[in-house]
PDB file of C-alpha atoms in Angstrom:
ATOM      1  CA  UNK A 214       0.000   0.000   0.000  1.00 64.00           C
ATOM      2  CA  UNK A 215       3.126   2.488   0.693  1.00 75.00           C
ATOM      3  CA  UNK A 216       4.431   1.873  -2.711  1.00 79.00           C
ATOM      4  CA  UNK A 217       1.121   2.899  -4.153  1.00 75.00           C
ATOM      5  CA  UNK A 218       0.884   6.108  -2.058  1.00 75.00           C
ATOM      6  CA  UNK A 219       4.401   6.558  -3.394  1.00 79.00           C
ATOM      7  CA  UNK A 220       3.854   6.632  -6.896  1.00 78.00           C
ATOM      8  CA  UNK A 221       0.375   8.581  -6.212  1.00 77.00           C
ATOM      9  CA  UNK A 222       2.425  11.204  -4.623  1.00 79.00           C
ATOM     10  CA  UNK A 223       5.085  11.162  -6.751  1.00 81.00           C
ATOM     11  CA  UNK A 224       2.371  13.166  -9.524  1.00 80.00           C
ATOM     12  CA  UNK A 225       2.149  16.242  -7.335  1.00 82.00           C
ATOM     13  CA  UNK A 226       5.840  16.744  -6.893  1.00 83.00           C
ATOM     14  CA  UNK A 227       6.257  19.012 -10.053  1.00 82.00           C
ATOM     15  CA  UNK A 228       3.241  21.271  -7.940  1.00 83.00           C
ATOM     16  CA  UNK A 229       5.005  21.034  -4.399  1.00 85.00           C
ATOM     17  CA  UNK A 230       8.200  22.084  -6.298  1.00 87.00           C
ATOM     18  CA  UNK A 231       6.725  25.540  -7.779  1.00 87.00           C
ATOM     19  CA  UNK A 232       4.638  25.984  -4.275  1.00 87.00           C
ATOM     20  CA  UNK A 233       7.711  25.836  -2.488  1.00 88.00           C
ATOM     21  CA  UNK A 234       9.757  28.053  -5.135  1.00 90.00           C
ATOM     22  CA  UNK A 235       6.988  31.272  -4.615  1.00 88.00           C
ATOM     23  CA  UNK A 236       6.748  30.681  -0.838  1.00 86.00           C
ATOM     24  CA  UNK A 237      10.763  30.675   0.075  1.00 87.00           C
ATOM     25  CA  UNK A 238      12.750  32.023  -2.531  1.00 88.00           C
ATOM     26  CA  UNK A 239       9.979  34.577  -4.569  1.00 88.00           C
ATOM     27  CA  UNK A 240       7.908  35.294  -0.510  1.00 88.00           C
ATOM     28  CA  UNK A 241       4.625  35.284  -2.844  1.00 86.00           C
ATOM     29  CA  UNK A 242       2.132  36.062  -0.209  1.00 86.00           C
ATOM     30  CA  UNK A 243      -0.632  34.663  -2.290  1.00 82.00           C
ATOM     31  CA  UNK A 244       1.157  31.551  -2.020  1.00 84.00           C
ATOM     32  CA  UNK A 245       1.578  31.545   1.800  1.00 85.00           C
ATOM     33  CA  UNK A 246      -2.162  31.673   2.281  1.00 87.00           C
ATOM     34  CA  UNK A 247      -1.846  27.952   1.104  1.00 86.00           C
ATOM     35  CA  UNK A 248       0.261  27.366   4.356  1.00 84.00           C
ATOM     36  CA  UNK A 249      -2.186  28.785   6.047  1.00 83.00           C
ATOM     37  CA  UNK A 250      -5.359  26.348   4.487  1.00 85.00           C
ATOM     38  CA  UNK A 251      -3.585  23.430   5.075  1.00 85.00           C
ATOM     39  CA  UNK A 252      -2.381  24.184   8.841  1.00 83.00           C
ATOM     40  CA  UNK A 253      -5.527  22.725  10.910  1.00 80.00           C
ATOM     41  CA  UNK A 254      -3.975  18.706   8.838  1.00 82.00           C
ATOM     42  CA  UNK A 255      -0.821  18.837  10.614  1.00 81.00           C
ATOM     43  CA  UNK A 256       0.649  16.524   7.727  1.00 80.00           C
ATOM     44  CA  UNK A 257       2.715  16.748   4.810  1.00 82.00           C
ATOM     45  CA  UNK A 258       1.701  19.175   1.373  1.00 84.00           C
ATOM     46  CA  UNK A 259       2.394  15.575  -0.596  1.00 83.00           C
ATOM     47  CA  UNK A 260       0.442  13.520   2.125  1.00 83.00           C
ATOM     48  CA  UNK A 261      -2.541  15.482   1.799  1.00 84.00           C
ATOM     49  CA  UNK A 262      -2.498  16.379  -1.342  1.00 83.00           C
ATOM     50  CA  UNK A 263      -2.760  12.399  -2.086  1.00 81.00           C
ATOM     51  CA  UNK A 264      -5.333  12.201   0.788  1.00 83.00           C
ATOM     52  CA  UNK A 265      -7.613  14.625  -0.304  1.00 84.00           C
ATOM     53  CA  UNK A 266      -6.728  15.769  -4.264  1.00 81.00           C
ATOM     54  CA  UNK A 267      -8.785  18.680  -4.029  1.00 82.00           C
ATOM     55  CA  UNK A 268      -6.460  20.784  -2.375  1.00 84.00           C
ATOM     56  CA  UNK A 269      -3.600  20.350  -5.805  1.00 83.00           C
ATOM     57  CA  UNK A 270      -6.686  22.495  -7.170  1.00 82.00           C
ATOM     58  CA  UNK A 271      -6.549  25.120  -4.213  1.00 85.00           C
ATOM     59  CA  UNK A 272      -2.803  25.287  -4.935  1.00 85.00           C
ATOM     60  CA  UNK A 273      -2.833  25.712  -8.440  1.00 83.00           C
ATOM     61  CA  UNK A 274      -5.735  28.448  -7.983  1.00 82.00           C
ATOM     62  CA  UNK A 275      -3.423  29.992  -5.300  1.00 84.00           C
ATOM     63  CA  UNK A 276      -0.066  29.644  -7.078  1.00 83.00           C
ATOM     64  CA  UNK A 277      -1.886  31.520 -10.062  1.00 80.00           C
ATOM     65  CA  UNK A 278      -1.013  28.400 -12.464  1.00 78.00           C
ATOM     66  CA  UNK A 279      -3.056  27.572 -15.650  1.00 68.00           C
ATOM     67  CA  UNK A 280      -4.222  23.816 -14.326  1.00 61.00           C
ATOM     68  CA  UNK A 281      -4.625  22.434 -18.085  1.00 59.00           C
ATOM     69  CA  UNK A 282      -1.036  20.863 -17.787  1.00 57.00           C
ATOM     70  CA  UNK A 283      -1.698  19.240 -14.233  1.00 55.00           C
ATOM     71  CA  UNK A 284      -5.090  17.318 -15.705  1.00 56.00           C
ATOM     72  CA  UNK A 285      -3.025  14.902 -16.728  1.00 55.00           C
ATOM     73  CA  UNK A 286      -1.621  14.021 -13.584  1.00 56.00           C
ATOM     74  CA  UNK A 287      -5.235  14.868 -11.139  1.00 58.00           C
ATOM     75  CA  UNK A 288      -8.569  16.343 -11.978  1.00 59.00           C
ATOM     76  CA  UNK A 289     -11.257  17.404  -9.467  1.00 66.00           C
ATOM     77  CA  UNK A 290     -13.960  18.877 -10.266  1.00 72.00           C
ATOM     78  CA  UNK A 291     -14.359  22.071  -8.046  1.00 80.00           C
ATOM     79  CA  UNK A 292     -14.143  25.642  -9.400  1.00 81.00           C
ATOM     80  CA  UNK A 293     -12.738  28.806  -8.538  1.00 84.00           C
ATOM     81  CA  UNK A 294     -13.395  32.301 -10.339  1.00 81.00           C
ATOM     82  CA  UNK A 295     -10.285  33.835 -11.816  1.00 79.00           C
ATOM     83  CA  UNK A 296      -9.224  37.102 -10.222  1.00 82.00           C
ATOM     84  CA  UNK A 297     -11.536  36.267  -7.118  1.00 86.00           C
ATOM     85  CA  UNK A 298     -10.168  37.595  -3.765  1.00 87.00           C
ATOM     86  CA  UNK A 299      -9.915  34.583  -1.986  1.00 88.00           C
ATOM     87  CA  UNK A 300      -8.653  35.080   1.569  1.00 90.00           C
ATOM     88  CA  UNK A 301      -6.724  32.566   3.879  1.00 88.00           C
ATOM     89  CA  UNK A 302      -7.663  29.766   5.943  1.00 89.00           C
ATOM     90  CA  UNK A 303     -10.612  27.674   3.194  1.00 89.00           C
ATOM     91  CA  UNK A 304     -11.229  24.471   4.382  1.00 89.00           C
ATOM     92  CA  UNK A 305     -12.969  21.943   2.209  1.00 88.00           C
ATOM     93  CA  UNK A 306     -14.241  18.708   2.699  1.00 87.00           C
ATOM     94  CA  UNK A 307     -15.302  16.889  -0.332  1.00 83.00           C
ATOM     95  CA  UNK A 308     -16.088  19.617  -2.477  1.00 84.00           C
ATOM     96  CA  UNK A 309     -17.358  17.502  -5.336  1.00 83.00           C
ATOM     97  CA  UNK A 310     -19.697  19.689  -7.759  1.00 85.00           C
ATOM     98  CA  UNK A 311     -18.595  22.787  -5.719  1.00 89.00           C
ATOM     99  CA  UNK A 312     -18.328  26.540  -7.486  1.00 89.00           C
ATOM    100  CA  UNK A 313     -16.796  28.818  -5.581  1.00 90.00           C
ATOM    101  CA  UNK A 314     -17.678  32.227  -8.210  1.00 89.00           C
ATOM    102  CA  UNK A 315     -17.688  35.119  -5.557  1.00 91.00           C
ATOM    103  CA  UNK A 316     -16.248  38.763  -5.969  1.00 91.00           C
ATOM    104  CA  UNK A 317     -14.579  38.025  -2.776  1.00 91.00           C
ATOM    105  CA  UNK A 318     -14.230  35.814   0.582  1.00 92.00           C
ATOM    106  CA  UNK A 319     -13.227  36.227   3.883  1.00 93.00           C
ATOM    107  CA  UNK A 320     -11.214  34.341   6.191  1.00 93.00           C
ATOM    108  CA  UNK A 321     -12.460  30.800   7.271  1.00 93.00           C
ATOM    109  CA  UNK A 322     -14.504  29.702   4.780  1.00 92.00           C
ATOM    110  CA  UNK A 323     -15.585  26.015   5.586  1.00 93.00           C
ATOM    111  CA  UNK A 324     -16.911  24.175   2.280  1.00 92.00           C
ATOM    112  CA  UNK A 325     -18.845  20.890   2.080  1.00 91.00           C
ATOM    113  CA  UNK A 326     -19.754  19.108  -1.378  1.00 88.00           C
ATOM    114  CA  UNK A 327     -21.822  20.176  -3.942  1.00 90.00           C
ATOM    115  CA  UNK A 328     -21.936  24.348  -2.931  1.00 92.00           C
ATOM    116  CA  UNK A 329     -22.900  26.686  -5.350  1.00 92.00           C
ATOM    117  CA  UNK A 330     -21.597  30.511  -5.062  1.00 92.00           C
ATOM    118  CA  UNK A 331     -22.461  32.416  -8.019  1.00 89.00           C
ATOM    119  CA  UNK A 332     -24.555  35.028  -9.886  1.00 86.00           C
ATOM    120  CA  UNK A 333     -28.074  35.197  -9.842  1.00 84.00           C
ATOM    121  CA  UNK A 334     -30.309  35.556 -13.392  1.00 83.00           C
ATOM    122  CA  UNK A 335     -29.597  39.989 -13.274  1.00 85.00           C
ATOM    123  CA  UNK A 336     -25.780  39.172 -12.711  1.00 82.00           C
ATOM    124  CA  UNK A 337     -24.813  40.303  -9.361  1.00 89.00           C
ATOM    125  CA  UNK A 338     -22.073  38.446  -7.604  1.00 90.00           C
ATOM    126  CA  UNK A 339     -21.966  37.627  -4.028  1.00 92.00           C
ATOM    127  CA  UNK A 340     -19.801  38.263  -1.438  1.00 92.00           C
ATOM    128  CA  UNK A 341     -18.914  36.069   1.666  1.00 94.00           C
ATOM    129  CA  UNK A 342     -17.478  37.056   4.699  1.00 94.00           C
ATOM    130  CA  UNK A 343     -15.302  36.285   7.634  1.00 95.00           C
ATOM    131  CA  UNK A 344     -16.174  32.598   9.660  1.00 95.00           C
ATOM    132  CA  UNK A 345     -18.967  30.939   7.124  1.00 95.00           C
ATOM    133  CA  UNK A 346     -19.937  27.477   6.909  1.00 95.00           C
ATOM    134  CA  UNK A 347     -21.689  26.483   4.014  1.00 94.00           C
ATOM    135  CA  UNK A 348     -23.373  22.933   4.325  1.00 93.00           C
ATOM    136  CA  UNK A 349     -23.788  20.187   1.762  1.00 93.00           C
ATOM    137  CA  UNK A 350     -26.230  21.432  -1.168  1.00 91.00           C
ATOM    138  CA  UNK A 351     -25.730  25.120  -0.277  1.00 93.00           C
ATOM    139  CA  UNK A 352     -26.065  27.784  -2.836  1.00 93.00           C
ATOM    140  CA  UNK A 353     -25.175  31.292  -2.590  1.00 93.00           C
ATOM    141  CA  UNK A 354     -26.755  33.141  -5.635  1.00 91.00           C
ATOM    142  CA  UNK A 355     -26.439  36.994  -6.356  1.00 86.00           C
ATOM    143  CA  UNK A 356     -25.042  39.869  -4.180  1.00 77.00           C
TER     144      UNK A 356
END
């Protein structure tokens, strides 16, 4: 079972690489908030990362990389807006179906599966604040 975790892990090298290239040697701060996501684990970046895949999407959203080339190594379907002011500290837990389209969010955002945040029919987007937990099935529509 360790050699299979191995070889899983062994895909999201290239992505731990470039995470910890902007966090030490560029001091992206963008970057850092990834630290900051991942804290409450207390594991390894490759550990959970092959734990629960949905965070290589967090990083590439927070590392500002195009996640096209990384498909062929993981896919999981959860979306993030581009250009969306996502603050520190988002903690998901099977976020399967989940779009995340907000002009902003504030620290702490807790996010089960299948959550909708988005525009409503006129077009507004929503914001979300500081300490929100939104539940399994939860949809957030217009601001």
């Amino acid at each position: 079972m360790k050699v299979f975790y191995c070889i899983k892990a062994m895909r999201y090298l290239p992505l731990v690489i470039i995470l910890f290239i902007k966090q030490k040697i560029l001091h992206d701060k963008e970057s850092a908030k990834f630290s900051y996501d991942i804290a409450s684990f207390h594991s390894s970046i490759l550990k959970l990362m092959v734990v629960r895949p949905y965070y290589a999407t967090l990083c590439c959203y927070r590392l500002k990389i195009y996640r096209w080339p990384f498909t062929i190594f993981y896919s999981y379907p959860i979306y993030f807006r581009n250009n969306m002011d996502l603050a520190s500290g988002l903690k998901l837990e099977h976020p399967h179906g989940t779009h995340l389209n907000a002009l902003s969010i504030g620290h702490n955002l807790h996010v089960a599966h299948n959550v909708t945040v988005g525009n409503d029919f006129k077009g507004s987007i929503p914001t979300i604040g500081n300490n929100v937990t939104l539940g399994c099935g939860s949809c957030v529509l217009g601001g």
